[in-house]
Amino acid sequence: MAQQHLEPTEPVAGHAGPVTGEALAGYLRAQATEFLRALRLHRESGAVAGSGAVPPVDAARALRRSARRISGSLHTFRPLLEADWSERMRPELAWVSGTLASEHACEARLERLLLALHRLSGATVFPAQGAGGTVAPAPSAPSPDRGNLTVGAAKAGALLDRQLTLARTRAHSTALQALGSSRFHAVADNIAVLASEVPLTPAAPSTDLRPLAQAAKDRLKDAAAALPLVTAGHPYNAEALVHGLSPDPAPHPQDAPWHQVRLLLRLHRYAREVLRGDLTDVRLLAAGEALDRHRDASEAAAAAAQAARTPRIAPATAYALGVLHADQRHEVEAARFAFQRSWQMEPVSTS
Amino acid sequence: MAQQHLEPTEPVAGHAGPVTGEALAGYLRAQATEFLRALRLHRESGAVAGSGAVPPVDAARALRRSARRISGSLHTFRPLLEADWSERMRPELAWVSGTLASEHACEARLERLLLALHRLSGATVFPAQGAGGTVAPAPSAPSPDRGNLTVGAAKAGALLDRQLTLARTRAHSTALQALGSSRFHAVADNIAVLASEVPLTPAAPSTDLRPLAQAAKDRLKDAAAALPLVTAGHPYNAEALVHGLSPDPAPHPQDAPWHQVRLLLRLHRYAREVLRGDLTDVRLLAAGEALDRHRDASEAAAAAAQAARTPRIAPATAYALGVLHADQRHEVEAARFAFQRSWQMEPVSTS
């Protein structure tokens, strides 16, 4: 998602002095411009989609990307922005990125689950990736065929395909409706204004951004420190599957703090972008990717468990879904291990 | 199983010179005596078993223990023993230890699977053990109740209980029959002779044992070096479950080389005992325990998969068995990781 530039250990020369609200305004203007560009691209490619063109996945991703960055910056640097405007904008931006993310999430989840079914059937789909490597879904890979699956695995795959394709179709309709709604047009209008005129408070242009960025970083550090990282650092601790057969309908409250750290890590990264430009710390990137994988595996495991509750499925299908659920919960555990490794590697450098 | 003495880094003072066939004869006599003692104990406790005494589990274990050691020594130091006698004895000893092991194996497997079902249901059964700690079955623990299991987990537990208790009862009858058979009496007679008179070759008393012990160690080192230890050393490599949903009826040929190293490790340990007395290297002990765990988890996973093939089970039962199977295959992976860690810790010290 973010560009993978290596970060210099010292702040960029031009940024040596205090960074003020002016930098925030510049960042917000750039992100707003990016949003409008992606929206235009999305509409253009959408117009030709009927003629067999590639669906505007990249445009939707770029829309989400800038919506998240604007929303995150409004949150982190709240005191520097007009309160009314900022309070009004944030839930609208969350709605936009959430609505646009859903279709892609269904698609990625299905792909992840079908690839896992293939891996579990002994078919070599993709080579393991690197050191802590587990097989991750490759977004551009062709959909695997079901030639060498057992009956249970094939039926489980067909069931998941049906359920997640339905969910994806619904998400697609919802997103289309949203993009055509007056609510969305109001957001787009607001962002068009933002692209030229950022509603800073009078004091903002001379206010140092660093204390607010530091506060975002501290929230991240505190939340990460509260995670069970010692356990996560011991491989095969069998924690993630502990509630795999719990009678509790929401059996994985243990995932929530990790999801929360994922969001805080993102806010920290965006604050760094405001202060230092688009230079991404590879360590933060690795930690963020581990938490993305954690979230994806957690949701895929839930989808497998959910599919197993479909009435009148064959025992072989249920068995395959049980294996698949456990496999994805182990992916959750593997992602926690990977996060712990990248997080403990070195202290967070002072932004 | 073996006593946990710390091993001095240098050979014991009294053993400084070359160790010859005399030491082998002494070892075999001691193990034969041990076998006869355990047999007497087994018969005595068996005689009062009808009066409610504890089943002679320890006696059976001691019988197996010495039978394995005699058999292993006959194999490793074959050239020093009368060939005819040695060739005749080894399959008989394998039959004895195999027959006696089966009942205990069924019991331990059931205990492991029921404990795993409890852990997967979120019930705290036993605390995780140490660093690479996963919850291991505690042989002396009371059988866990099914109070807080889901319907699927409870039914899976009941099904496994039924199937493994039946297997255990059969194994018990087979062992009882075996112990009363003329075949067993012939083995016991042979071991009674061995306790006083070891059939060494004429050259054996002056032959150095070390080259044969070294050959056993080399076989172990070669077999261990051929294991996929690099993969095993990367946590969460997802290898052990790769064939979890394979249509192949014997889906885990990948386990066989590990089982083989387990046997070679045991032969190496016994050869060390002959040469150096009952001093056990803690590193070898840890490696051996990891491979025992590997074998146990592999067989428990197979039992869960087998139970899932029972006709007319409910989907919820099949789902729970799928989760359980995957959980035990991850235990297999965890055991490989643990073996790799203890094996790579330092080179095998020269025996």
XYZ file of C-alpha atoms in Angstrom:
702
model
C 0.000 0.000 0.000
C 2.480 2.663 1.170
C 5.649 3.224 -0.806
C 8.578 1.289 0.562
C 11.282 3.916 0.867
C 14.060 3.256 3.310
C 14.031 5.816 6.036
C 17.192 7.740 6.887
C 18.081 7.466 10.566
C 18.162 11.263 10.951
C 15.307 13.622 10.062
C 15.442 14.943 6.522
C 17.631 18.043 6.346
C 14.872 20.381 5.217
C 12.707 19.337 8.177
C 15.273 20.209 10.841
C 13.255 23.050 12.424
C 9.905 22.693 14.188
C 7.169 21.448 11.882
C 4.017 23.556 12.219
C 0.375 23.573 11.157
C 1.535 24.713 7.712
C 2.912 21.228 7.092
C -0.403 19.725 8.179
C -2.254 21.986 5.755
C 0.103 20.951 2.960
C -0.398 17.275 3.761
C -4.183 17.576 3.883
C -4.261 19.498 0.598
C -2.117 16.810 -1.067
C -4.308 13.995 0.260
C -7.481 15.812 -0.800
C -6.037 16.263 -4.300
C -5.152 12.576 -4.324
C -8.728 11.711 -3.300
C -10.208 13.807 -6.101
C -7.820 12.313 -8.656
C -8.766 8.776 -7.553
C -12.447 9.686 -7.672
C -12.114 10.937 -11.246
C -10.195 7.776 -12.199
C -12.845 5.649 -10.504
C -15.661 7.355 -12.400
C -13.858 7.151 -15.726
C -13.017 3.456 -15.360
C -16.495 2.817 -13.948
C -17.989 4.380 -17.096
C -16.158 1.898 -19.303
C -16.577 -1.071 -16.954
C -19.610 -2.172 -18.939
C -17.370 -2.467 -21.997
C -15.263 -5.151 -20.290
C -12.581 -2.962 -18.731
C -10.760 -3.968 -15.534
C -12.801 -3.050 -12.423
C -11.469 0.093 -10.769
C -9.834 -1.742 -7.856
C -6.802 0.536 -7.780
C -8.949 3.679 -7.887
C -11.073 2.420 -4.988
C -7.905 1.582 -3.062
C -6.500 5.065 -3.703
C -9.800 6.608 -2.535
C -9.663 4.595 0.694
C -6.013 5.381 1.142
C -6.452 9.142 1.074
C -9.744 9.052 3.023
C -7.944 7.161 5.817
C -5.056 9.614 5.819
C -7.280 12.679 5.970
C -9.416 11.118 8.700
C -6.352 10.033 10.698
C -4.750 13.458 10.486
C -7.961 15.163 11.606
C -7.883 12.856 14.627
C -4.230 13.225 15.577
C -4.000 16.985 14.977
C -7.535 17.805 16.112
C -6.603 20.927 18.186
C -5.177 22.606 15.071
C -8.351 22.308 13.010
C -11.735 23.968 13.217
C -13.580 21.746 15.669
C -17.026 21.794 14.011
C -15.753 20.978 10.565
C -13.405 18.318 11.833
C -16.079 16.603 13.984
C -18.440 16.553 11.006
C -15.883 15.192 8.544
C -14.395 12.254 10.433
C -17.438 9.928 10.605
C -18.162 10.701 6.936
C -14.637 9.743 5.900
C -14.864 6.563 8.002
C -18.109 5.729 6.227
C -16.487 6.236 2.813
C -13.425 4.106 3.492
C -15.451 1.428 5.290
C -17.994 1.158 2.505
C -15.335 0.991 -0.179
C -13.231 -1.556 1.740
C -15.935 -4.150 2.181
C -16.052 -5.558 -1.352
C -12.307 -5.966 -1.564
C -12.258 -7.577 1.903
C -14.787 -10.246 0.853
C -12.774 -11.001 -2.261
C -9.461 -11.215 -0.393
C -11.007 -13.392 2.328
C -12.353 -15.873 -0.221
C -9.013 -15.989 -1.987
C -7.205 -16.557 1.331
C -9.554 -19.384 2.295
C -9.421 -21.137 -1.073
C -5.640 -20.941 -1.136
C -5.537 -22.366 2.388
C -7.808 -25.235 1.345
C -5.402 -26.000 -1.472
C -2.387 -25.838 0.776
C -4.138 -28.131 3.280
C -4.818 -30.597 0.502
C -1.121 -30.896 -0.222
C -1.255 -28.977 -3.482
C 1.725 -26.704 -3.927
C 0.126 -23.362 -4.588
C 2.749 -20.780 -3.686
C 6.155 -21.179 -2.099
C 6.431 -20.150 1.566
C 7.544 -16.565 2.000
C 10.844 -15.855 3.718
C 11.739 -16.611 7.305
C 8.573 -16.705 9.398
C 6.977 -17.533 6.084
C 3.498 -18.844 5.752
C 1.679 -18.982 2.493
C -0.119 -15.704 1.963
C -2.715 -15.084 -0.715
C -1.260 -13.428 -3.770
C -3.859 -10.898 -4.939
C -2.929 -11.214 -8.604
C -2.868 -15.033 -8.654
C -5.418 -16.883 -10.729
C -8.181 -18.525 -8.754
C -6.993 -22.074 -7.945
C -8.930 -24.944 -9.476
C -10.365 -27.689 -7.290
C -8.852 -30.621 -9.183
C -7.043 -32.362 -6.366
C -9.199 -31.584 -3.347
C -11.027 -34.149 -1.251
C -14.819 -34.116 -1.369
C -14.906 -32.300 1.969
C -12.404 -29.654 0.925
C -14.119 -29.155 -2.446
C -17.529 -28.810 -0.820
C -16.161 -26.455 1.824
C -14.599 -24.390 -0.952
C -17.865 -24.286 -2.901
C -19.797 -23.267 0.225
C -17.359 -20.474 1.070
C -17.339 -19.379 -2.547
C -21.139 -19.109 -2.524
C -21.340 -17.277 0.796
C -18.480 -14.850 0.250
C -19.387 -14.131 -3.361
C -22.879 -13.240 -2.183
C -21.428 -10.986 0.522
C -19.114 -9.414 -2.030
C -21.945 -8.750 -4.480
C -23.910 -7.066 -1.708
C -20.886 -5.003 -0.742
C -20.436 -4.014 -4.374
C -24.048 -2.804 -4.648
C -23.750 -0.945 -1.360
C -20.560 0.765 -2.552
C -22.149 1.728 -5.891
C -25.189 3.139 -4.126
C -22.946 5.007 -1.698
C -20.884 6.581 -4.487
C -24.047 7.846 -6.158
C -25.617 9.163 -2.946
C -26.001 12.816 -1.974
C -24.149 11.942 1.241
C -21.090 10.980 -0.788
C -21.372 14.075 -2.973
C -21.335 16.203 0.174
C -18.121 14.475 1.286
C -16.568 14.966 -2.149
C -17.529 18.656 -2.102
C -15.947 19.077 1.316
C -12.767 17.414 0.103
C -12.732 19.630 -2.981
C -12.743 22.630 -0.627
C -10.013 21.016 1.491
C -7.806 20.674 -1.577
C -7.448 24.439 -1.710
C -8.366 25.708 1.739
C -7.611 23.845 4.981
C -9.708 25.124 7.963
C -6.839 25.586 10.429
C -7.344 27.385 13.744
C -5.750 30.867 13.896
C -2.887 29.581 16.067
C -2.180 26.487 13.960
C 0.317 27.954 11.445
C 2.754 28.685 14.259
C 2.014 25.626 16.413
C 4.584 22.814 16.627
C 3.045 19.529 15.441
C 5.494 17.339 17.291
C 3.777 17.120 20.689
C 0.576 15.894 19.007
C 2.522 13.401 16.869
C 4.339 12.263 19.993
C 1.015 11.741 21.765
C -0.162 9.507 18.888
C 3.061 7.567 19.157
C 2.676 7.223 22.912
C -0.843 5.850 22.504
C 0.580 3.257 20.105
C 3.448 2.347 22.421
C 1.153 2.015 25.422
C -1.339 -0.159 23.564
C 1.443 -2.349 22.119
C 3.044 -2.697 25.558
C -0.284 -3.955 26.921
C -0.373 -6.781 24.333
C 0.681 -10.266 25.514
C 3.976 -9.968 23.631
C 5.907 -12.364 25.848
C 3.460 -15.131 25.025
C 3.359 -14.108 21.370
C 7.162 -14.328 21.245
C 7.129 -18.010 22.213
C 6.307 -19.896 19.027
C 3.530 -22.463 19.189
C 2.006 -21.058 22.351
C -1.392 -22.354 21.154
C -3.087 -19.188 22.430
C -4.924 -18.116 19.293
C -6.930 -21.330 19.052
C -7.798 -21.453 22.752
C -11.390 -20.523 22.107
C -11.698 -22.371 18.812
C -14.468 -24.597 20.144
C -15.865 -22.242 22.743
C -19.641 -22.147 23.164
C -19.294 -18.347 23.222
C -20.759 -16.913 19.971
C -18.061 -14.195 19.913
C -15.143 -16.363 20.943
C -12.221 -14.177 20.046
C -12.197 -11.065 22.233
C -8.459 -11.758 22.463
C -8.107 -10.356 18.921
C -9.535 -6.913 19.731
C -6.434 -5.358 21.368
C -4.375 -6.400 18.335
C -6.891 -4.799 15.959
C -6.704 -1.664 18.090
C -2.905 -1.553 17.870
C -3.240 -1.953 14.100
C -5.333 1.245 13.963
C -2.999 3.135 16.300
C 0.003 2.051 14.241
C -1.675 3.478 11.165
C -2.342 6.798 12.924
C 1.294 6.931 13.996
C 2.448 6.244 10.441
C 0.230 8.989 9.031
C 1.476 11.457 11.659
C 5.030 10.571 10.607
C 4.077 11.258 7.009
C 2.796 14.714 7.978
C 6.004 15.524 9.828
C 8.602 13.837 7.654
C 7.074 13.308 4.249
C 6.287 9.982 2.629
C 9.245 8.140 4.126
C 8.179 4.842 5.572
C 10.055 3.094 8.355
C 10.542 -0.502 7.178
C 10.131 -1.721 10.733
C 6.751 0.002 11.092
C 5.795 -1.345 7.707
C 6.623 -4.920 8.746
C 4.719 -4.499 12.014
C 1.750 -3.086 10.138
C 1.795 -5.922 7.626
C 1.832 -8.467 10.468
C -1.234 -6.797 11.985
C -2.982 -6.712 8.601
C -2.328 -10.440 8.330
C -3.620 -10.869 11.887
C -6.856 -9.113 10.987
C -7.277 -10.997 7.691
C -6.651 -14.411 9.270
C -8.954 -13.592 12.193
C -11.782 -12.708 9.823
C -11.112 -15.677 7.547
C -11.228 -18.009 10.572
C -14.552 -16.463 11.582
C -15.900 -16.940 8.044
C -14.938 -20.652 8.130
C -16.626 -21.078 11.532
C -19.665 -19.213 10.243
C -19.898 -21.414 7.138
C -19.764 -24.509 9.371
C -23.018 -23.325 10.981
C -24.857 -23.617 7.641
C -27.711 -26.097 8.180
C -27.607 -29.553 6.580
C -23.974 -29.557 5.454
C -22.212 -32.920 5.104
C -19.890 -34.036 7.946
C -16.946 -34.058 5.500
C -17.633 -30.404 4.679
C -17.837 -29.514 8.375
C -14.592 -31.396 9.051
C -12.776 -29.485 6.296
C -14.129 -26.192 7.671
C -12.895 -27.153 11.159
C -9.394 -27.833 9.836
C -9.549 -24.562 7.889
C -10.714 -22.583 10.919
C -7.877 -23.962 13.058
C -5.401 -23.274 10.267
C -6.443 -19.629 10.096
C -6.328 -19.271 13.882
C -2.742 -20.517 13.680
C -2.146 -17.851 11.070
C -3.428 -15.400 13.688
C -0.870 -16.768 16.134
C 1.860 -16.639 13.463
C 0.998 -13.001 12.739
C 1.281 -12.129 16.433
C 4.683 -13.806 16.503
C 5.753 -11.824 13.426
C 4.496 -8.571 14.952
C 6.344 -9.260 18.177
C 9.536 -9.925 16.240
C 9.435 -6.715 14.225
C 8.198 -4.648 17.161
C 10.906 -5.802 19.596
C 13.629 -5.503 16.987
C 14.581 -1.979 18.079
C 12.889 0.815 20.008
C 10.599 3.125 18.032
C 12.889 5.835 16.704
C 11.906 9.315 17.818
C 9.887 10.849 15.029
C 11.440 -42.731 31.576
C 15.236 -42.509 31.842
C 16.764 -41.062 35.007
C 17.672 -37.415 34.643
C 21.260 -37.290 35.862
C 23.376 -34.442 34.613
C 26.193 -35.740 32.520
C 29.765 -34.709 33.279
C 31.466 -33.249 30.228
C 34.335 -35.774 30.490
C 33.920 -39.555 30.558
C 33.599 -41.058 34.030
C 37.035 -41.670 35.553
C 36.640 -45.456 35.814
C 35.734 -45.675 32.134
C 38.850 -43.941 30.850
C 40.290 -47.004 29.036
C 38.662 -48.753 26.075
C 35.277 -50.218 26.910
C 35.036 -53.833 25.732
C 32.466 -56.597 25.304
C 32.684 -57.190 29.058
C 30.796 -53.911 29.611
C 28.157 -55.028 27.110
C 27.765 -58.328 28.962
C 27.381 -56.453 32.242
C 24.771 -54.141 30.736
C 22.776 -56.998 29.213
C 22.858 -58.955 32.482
C 21.601 -55.896 34.383
C 18.798 -55.262 31.902
C 17.804 -58.940 31.917
C 17.656 -58.873 35.727
C 15.559 -55.735 35.509
C 13.213 -57.449 33.066
C 12.758 -60.452 35.359
C 12.163 -58.217 38.373
C 9.500 -56.247 36.458
C 7.909 -59.486 35.287
C 7.670 -60.773 38.880
C 6.184 -57.423 39.973
C 3.736 -57.518 37.074
C 2.570 -61.021 37.976
C 2.244 -60.231 41.664
C 0.234 -57.047 41.097
C -1.730 -58.803 38.342
C -2.680 -61.534 40.840
C -4.203 -58.999 43.224
C -5.697 -56.839 40.461
C -9.006 -58.640 40.923
C -9.037 -57.371 44.506
C -9.058 -53.753 43.308
C -5.334 -53.052 43.273
C -3.833 -50.500 40.889
C -3.145 -51.995 37.421
C 0.538 -52.820 37.028
C 1.272 -49.888 34.724
C 4.735 -49.272 36.170
C 5.647 -52.952 35.908
C 4.575 -53.052 32.265
C 6.593 -49.897 31.621
C 9.656 -51.424 33.280
C 9.241 -54.567 31.161
C 9.088 -52.494 27.989
C 12.005 -50.390 29.108
C 14.381 -53.309 29.572
C 13.095 -55.198 26.527
C 13.869 -52.140 24.387
C 17.343 -51.789 25.886
C 18.231 -55.439 25.362
C 16.885 -55.371 21.817
C 18.684 -52.103 21.023
C 21.999 -53.386 22.367
C 21.704 -56.596 20.367
C 21.257 -54.425 17.282
C 24.059 -51.924 17.897
C 26.630 -54.464 19.116
C 25.525 -57.320 16.852
C 29.072 -58.432 15.810
C 29.948 -59.139 19.461
C 27.064 -61.532 20.062
C 26.300 -65.034 18.833
C 24.538 -64.357 15.550
C 21.896 -67.109 15.723
C 20.775 -66.272 19.222
C 20.776 -62.550 18.538
C 18.758 -62.870 15.311
C 16.202 -65.016 17.118
C 15.825 -62.730 20.115
C 15.346 -59.347 18.491
C 11.949 -59.853 16.825
C 10.688 -61.541 19.989
C 11.718 -58.582 22.131
C 10.129 -56.198 19.638
C 6.916 -58.216 19.862
C 6.964 -58.030 23.686
C 7.540 -54.291 23.925
C 5.118 -53.544 21.072
C 2.343 -55.662 22.594
C 2.801 -54.146 26.030
C 2.968 -50.566 24.703
C -0.323 -50.598 22.853
C -2.710 -50.344 25.809
C -0.844 -47.453 27.364
C -0.650 -45.694 23.986
C -4.448 -45.825 23.546
C -4.950 -44.434 27.030
C -2.421 -41.620 26.570
C -3.868 -40.737 23.165
C -7.378 -40.422 24.558
C -6.124 -38.272 27.430
C -4.205 -36.024 25.011
C -7.249 -35.577 22.770
C -9.684 -34.862 25.606
C -7.296 -32.328 27.128
C -6.915 -30.669 23.725
C -10.707 -30.482 23.341
C -10.874 -28.737 26.693
C -8.106 -26.331 25.816
C -9.828 -25.557 22.508
C -13.035 -24.838 24.370
C -11.296 -22.137 26.373
C -11.267 -24.116 29.616
C -8.024 -23.684 31.512
C -6.891 -27.227 32.056
C -3.156 -27.042 32.634
C -0.795 -24.093 32.379
C 1.480 -23.976 29.351
C 4.868 -25.505 30.034
C 7.954 -23.298 29.844
C 9.277 -21.491 26.809
C 8.190 -23.380 23.694
C 5.402 -24.525 25.970
C 2.303 -26.120 24.682
C -0.128 -27.874 26.898
C 0.958 -31.480 27.239
C -1.175 -34.241 28.702
C -0.391 -34.905 32.337
C -0.621 -38.672 32.750
C -1.684 -38.510 36.394
C -4.361 -35.844 35.897
C -7.989 -36.749 36.492
C -10.083 -37.159 33.374
C -11.544 -33.710 32.579
C -15.305 -33.328 32.783
C -17.293 -32.076 29.804
C -19.153 -29.333 31.632
C -18.209 -26.372 29.483
C -17.805 -27.918 26.049
C -19.926 -27.074 23.021
C -22.213 -29.791 21.703
C -19.722 -30.531 18.914
C -16.737 -30.764 21.245
C -18.676 -32.896 23.746
C -19.870 -35.268 21.027
C -16.381 -35.461 19.526
C -15.037 -36.260 22.984
C -17.636 -38.967 23.527
C -16.904 -40.502 20.118
C -13.150 -40.557 20.718
C -13.725 -41.937 24.197
C -15.779 -44.787 22.768
C -13.357 -45.613 19.966
C -10.144 -45.353 21.945
C -11.534 -47.134 24.995
C -12.539 -50.003 22.730
C -9.063 -50.064 21.184
C -7.524 -49.966 24.639
C -9.657 -52.847 25.882
C -8.606 -54.903 22.874
C -4.968 -54.015 23.469
C -5.360 -55.048 27.106
C -6.760 -58.461 26.164
C -4.034 -58.948 23.577
C -1.356 -58.106 26.158
C -2.883 -60.473 28.722
C -3.032 -63.269 26.163
C 0.534 -62.541 25.100
C 1.844 -62.672 28.665
C 0.225 -66.071 29.164
C 1.423 -67.507 25.844
C 4.148 -70.106 25.384
C 5.847 -67.620 23.034
C 6.232 -65.182 25.902
C 7.434 -67.915 28.261
C 10.155 -68.790 25.765
C 11.253 -65.133 25.711
C 11.254 -64.997 29.517
C 13.323 -68.204 29.655
C 15.848 -66.750 27.229
C 16.105 -63.609 29.305
C 16.552 -65.663 32.464
C 19.565 -67.308 30.795
C 20.825 -63.886 29.652
C 20.750 -62.657 33.253
C 23.586 -65.021 34.094
C 25.226 -65.921 30.797
C 25.579 -63.516 27.866
C 26.351 -65.314 24.557
C 29.330 -63.197 23.489
C 31.550 -64.177 20.565
C 35.015 -65.425 21.587
C 36.633 -62.155 20.510
C 34.088 -59.888 22.217
C 35.665 -59.611 25.699
C 38.702 -57.887 24.200
C 36.876 -55.909 21.489
C 36.495 -52.147 21.838
C 32.801 -51.160 21.802
C 33.408 -47.593 20.739
C 33.497 -48.057 16.935
C 30.079 -49.762 17.056
C 28.678 -47.068 19.365
C 30.123 -44.444 17.040
C 28.442 -46.115 14.067
C 25.087 -45.910 15.895
C 25.725 -42.250 16.583
C 26.675 -41.627 12.953
C 23.451 -43.244 11.778
C 21.555 -40.875 14.082
C 23.499 -37.820 12.926
C 23.028 -38.681 9.261
C 19.301 -39.279 9.663
C 18.856 -36.066 11.677
C 20.861 -34.097 9.116
C 18.501 -35.351 6.402
C 15.464 -33.931 8.265
C 14.062 -30.593 7.035
C 15.545 -28.802 10.060
C 15.837 -25.408 8.385
C 12.106 -25.388 7.752
C 11.387 -26.793 11.212
C 13.462 -23.970 12.734
C 11.204 -21.313 11.211
C 8.176 -21.145 13.497
C 4.763 -21.326 11.871
C 6.040 -22.822 8.647
C 2.646 -24.546 8.227
C 4.348 -27.700 6.953
C 2.821 -30.257 9.297
C -0.742 -29.534 8.217
C 0.063 -29.443 4.517
C -1.641 -32.745 3.895
C -4.399 -32.255 6.473
C -7.123 -32.468 3.827
C -5.315 -34.637 1.338
C -7.344 -37.313 -0.450
C -4.424 -39.663 0.257
C -5.508 -42.224 2.894
C -2.004 -42.183 4.456
C -1.437 -38.462 4.207
C 1.549 -38.003 6.465
C 4.587 -39.744 4.964
C 6.401 -36.574 6.078
C 6.278 -37.900 9.669
C 8.176 -41.133 8.940
C 11.739 -39.717 8.875
C 11.085 -38.081 12.258
C 9.836 -41.362 13.713
C 12.966 -43.007 12.349
C 15.235 -40.436 14.023
C 13.321 -41.062 17.255
C 14.294 -44.758 17.095
C 17.920 -43.991 16.157
C 18.146 -41.497 19.004
C 16.996 -44.207 21.378
C 19.622 -46.641 20.046
C 22.294 -43.983 20.482
C 21.152 -43.338 24.046
C 21.258 -47.036 24.906
C 24.716 -47.371 23.387
C 25.839 -44.471 25.579
C 24.403 -46.260 28.587
C 26.452 -49.362 27.746
C 29.625 -47.337 27.414
C 29.199 -44.752 30.132
C 26.618 -46.068 32.560
C 23.189 -44.643 33.204
C 24.199 -41.012 32.643
C 21.762 -39.214 30.418
C 22.675 -36.183 28.362
C 19.978 -33.562 29.045
C 20.200 -32.383 25.476
C 19.544 -35.870 24.105
C 16.742 -36.218 26.617
C 15.093 -32.994 25.417
C 15.495 -34.039 21.787
C 14.004 -37.438 22.588
C 11.077 -35.904 24.427
C 10.359 -33.637 21.456
C 10.291 -36.680 19.169
C 8.038 -38.564 21.594
C 5.685 -35.594 21.502
C 5.944 -35.591 17.712
C 4.909 -39.250 17.579
C 2.085 -38.803 20.107
C 0.640 -35.754 18.349
C 0.942 -37.431 14.944
C -1.012 -40.448 16.172
C -3.585 -38.323 18.015
C -4.154 -36.288 14.839
C -4.662 -39.525 12.905
C -7.151 -40.748 15.534
C -9.168 -37.522 15.210
C -9.182 -37.829 11.404
C -10.165 -41.479 11.715
C -13.033 -40.656 14.090
C -14.307 -38.073 11.606
C -14.792 -40.893 9.096
C -17.357 -42.562 11.374
C -20.608 -42.790 9.407
C -23.595 -40.620 10.350
C -21.869 -38.219 12.743
C -23.322 -34.727 13.168
C -21.656 -31.842 11.283
C -20.845 -30.154 14.625
C -18.978 -33.287 15.718
C -17.075 -33.430 12.435
C -16.208 -29.719 12.723
C -14.808 -30.218 16.245
C -12.767 -33.205 15.019
C -11.402 -31.081 12.163
C -10.286 -28.362 14.583
C -8.800 -31.055 16.829
C -6.944 -32.717 13.962
C -5.428 -29.404 12.873
C -4.520 -28.603 16.472
C -2.620 -31.870 16.825
C -0.877 -31.399 13.498
C 0.304 -28.035 14.816
C 1.576 -29.887 17.871
C 3.532 -32.032 15.404
C 5.004 -28.854 13.926
C 5.729 -27.482 17.406
C 7.512 -30.714 18.339
C 9.688 -30.472 15.223
C 10.569 -26.906 16.185
C 11.447 -28.049 19.721
C 13.575 -30.907 18.368
C 15.403 -28.571 16.029
C 16.106 -26.188 18.903
C 17.564 -28.827 21.216
C 19.394 -30.588 18.400
C 21.106 -27.472 17.038
C 21.957 -26.190 20.501
C 25.457 -27.712 20.445
C 27.169 -30.499 18.501
C 26.682 -34.041 19.794
C 29.481 -34.560 22.325
C 31.762 -37.461 21.492
C 30.538 -40.428 23.470
